[in-house]
Structures are given as structure tokens and as C-alpha cells.
Amino acid sequence: MPEYEFVDVYVPRGVTRKEATRLLTEHAEYGNWELDRLSLRRDGSRRVRLRRRIIRQIRPTW
């Protein structure tokens, strides 16, 4: 089972959809994050949860 690390990003109400898309695209391209969950709140703000896989290296036994 793969392990993931998560980060929550809060996008305020005044941010347009285009700006929010650009912000999340930058996270995906430069930080290797992928979208896990997006929730739109009543006041118009968005809570985005991003995840990326944790790659563990096995120590060599010499």
C-alpha cells in the first residue's frame, strides 16, 4: 500500500477559477502534487487537499 503526504490549500472567496487553476497547476508541476479532494464552501471559498506519494529508499546491507 503506497504512503502519501498531504497538504491543505485554502483558496479564498475572491480568487477566480482561472487563478485557482493556475495555483494548483503550479503545485502539480513543481511539487509533484496531485488533487486528492476539493470542497467548495458556502461562502465561496475552496479547501483543496493535495497529496504526493512518499518513496522510501531501502538501505543497502553491505
Short mmCIF file of C-alpha atoms in Angstrom, two decimals:
data_model
loop_
_atom_site.label_atom_id
_atom_site.label_comp_id
_atom_site.label_asym_id
_atom_site.label_seq_id
_atom_site.Cartn_x
_atom_site.Cartn_y
_atom_site.Cartn_z
CA MET A 1 0.00 0.00 0.00
CA PRO A 2 1.55 3.32 -1.02
CA GLU A 3 2.07 6.04 1.57
CA TYR A 4 1.13 9.64 0.87
CA GLU A 5 1.81 13.00 2.42
CA PHE A 6 -0.92 15.62 2.34
CA VAL A 7 -1.09 19.40 2.28
CA ASP A 8 -4.21 21.56 2.63
CA VAL A 9 -4.50 24.69 0.50
CA TYR A 10 -7.11 27.33 1.27
CA VAL A 11 -8.31 29.38 -1.70
CA PRO A 12 -10.24 32.49 -0.58
CA ARG A 13 -13.55 33.59 -1.97
CA GLY A 14 -12.25 36.43 -4.19
CA VAL A 15 -9.95 34.19 -6.23
CA THR A 16 -11.25 33.40 -9.70
CA ARG A 17 -11.48 29.89 -11.06
CA LYS A 18 -8.71 30.65 -13.56
CA GLU A 19 -6.32 31.85 -10.83
CA ALA A 20 -7.12 28.83 -8.64
CA THR A 21 -6.42 26.52 -11.57
CA ARG A 22 -3.07 28.21 -12.19
CA LEU A 23 -2.15 27.91 -8.50
CA LEU A 24 -2.97 24.18 -8.39
CA THR A 25 -1.21 23.57 -11.70
CA GLU A 26 1.98 25.10 -10.30
CA HIS A 27 1.76 22.85 -7.25
CA ALA A 28 1.32 19.83 -9.51
CA GLU A 29 4.16 20.67 -11.90
CA TYR A 30 6.83 21.83 -9.48
CA GLY A 31 5.97 19.91 -6.34
CA ASN A 32 4.64 16.67 -7.84
CA TRP A 33 1.33 17.10 -6.00
CA GLU A 34 -1.95 15.64 -7.23
CA LEU A 35 -5.51 16.54 -6.31
CA ASP A 36 -6.98 14.40 -3.55
CA ARG A 37 -10.08 16.32 -2.53
CA LEU A 38 -11.74 19.64 -3.32
CA SER A 39 -14.53 21.13 -1.25
CA LEU A 40 -16.45 24.28 -2.10
CA ARG A 41 -17.77 26.05 0.98
CA ARG A 42 -20.95 28.08 1.36
CA ASP A 43 -19.09 31.40 1.42
CA GLY A 44 -17.46 30.64 -1.96
CA SER A 45 -14.03 29.70 -0.66
CA ARG A 46 -12.39 26.40 -1.54
CA ARG A 47 -10.46 23.91 0.56
CA VAL A 48 -8.14 21.78 -1.54
CA ARG A 49 -6.26 18.74 -0.28
CA LEU A 50 -3.24 17.72 -2.33
CA ARG A 51 -1.24 14.54 -1.97
CA ARG A 52 2.02 13.09 -3.19
CA ARG A 53 3.50 9.67 -2.82
CA ILE A 54 6.26 9.04 -0.31
CA ILE A 55 9.05 7.00 -1.83
CA ARG A 56 11.09 5.15 0.75
CA GLN A 57 14.58 4.02 -0.09
CA ILE A 58 15.80 0.72 1.21
CA ARG A 59 19.13 0.92 2.97
CA PRO A 60 21.83 -1.23 1.44
CA THR A 61 23.07 -4.07 3.65
CA TRP A 62 26.73 -4.43 2.83
#
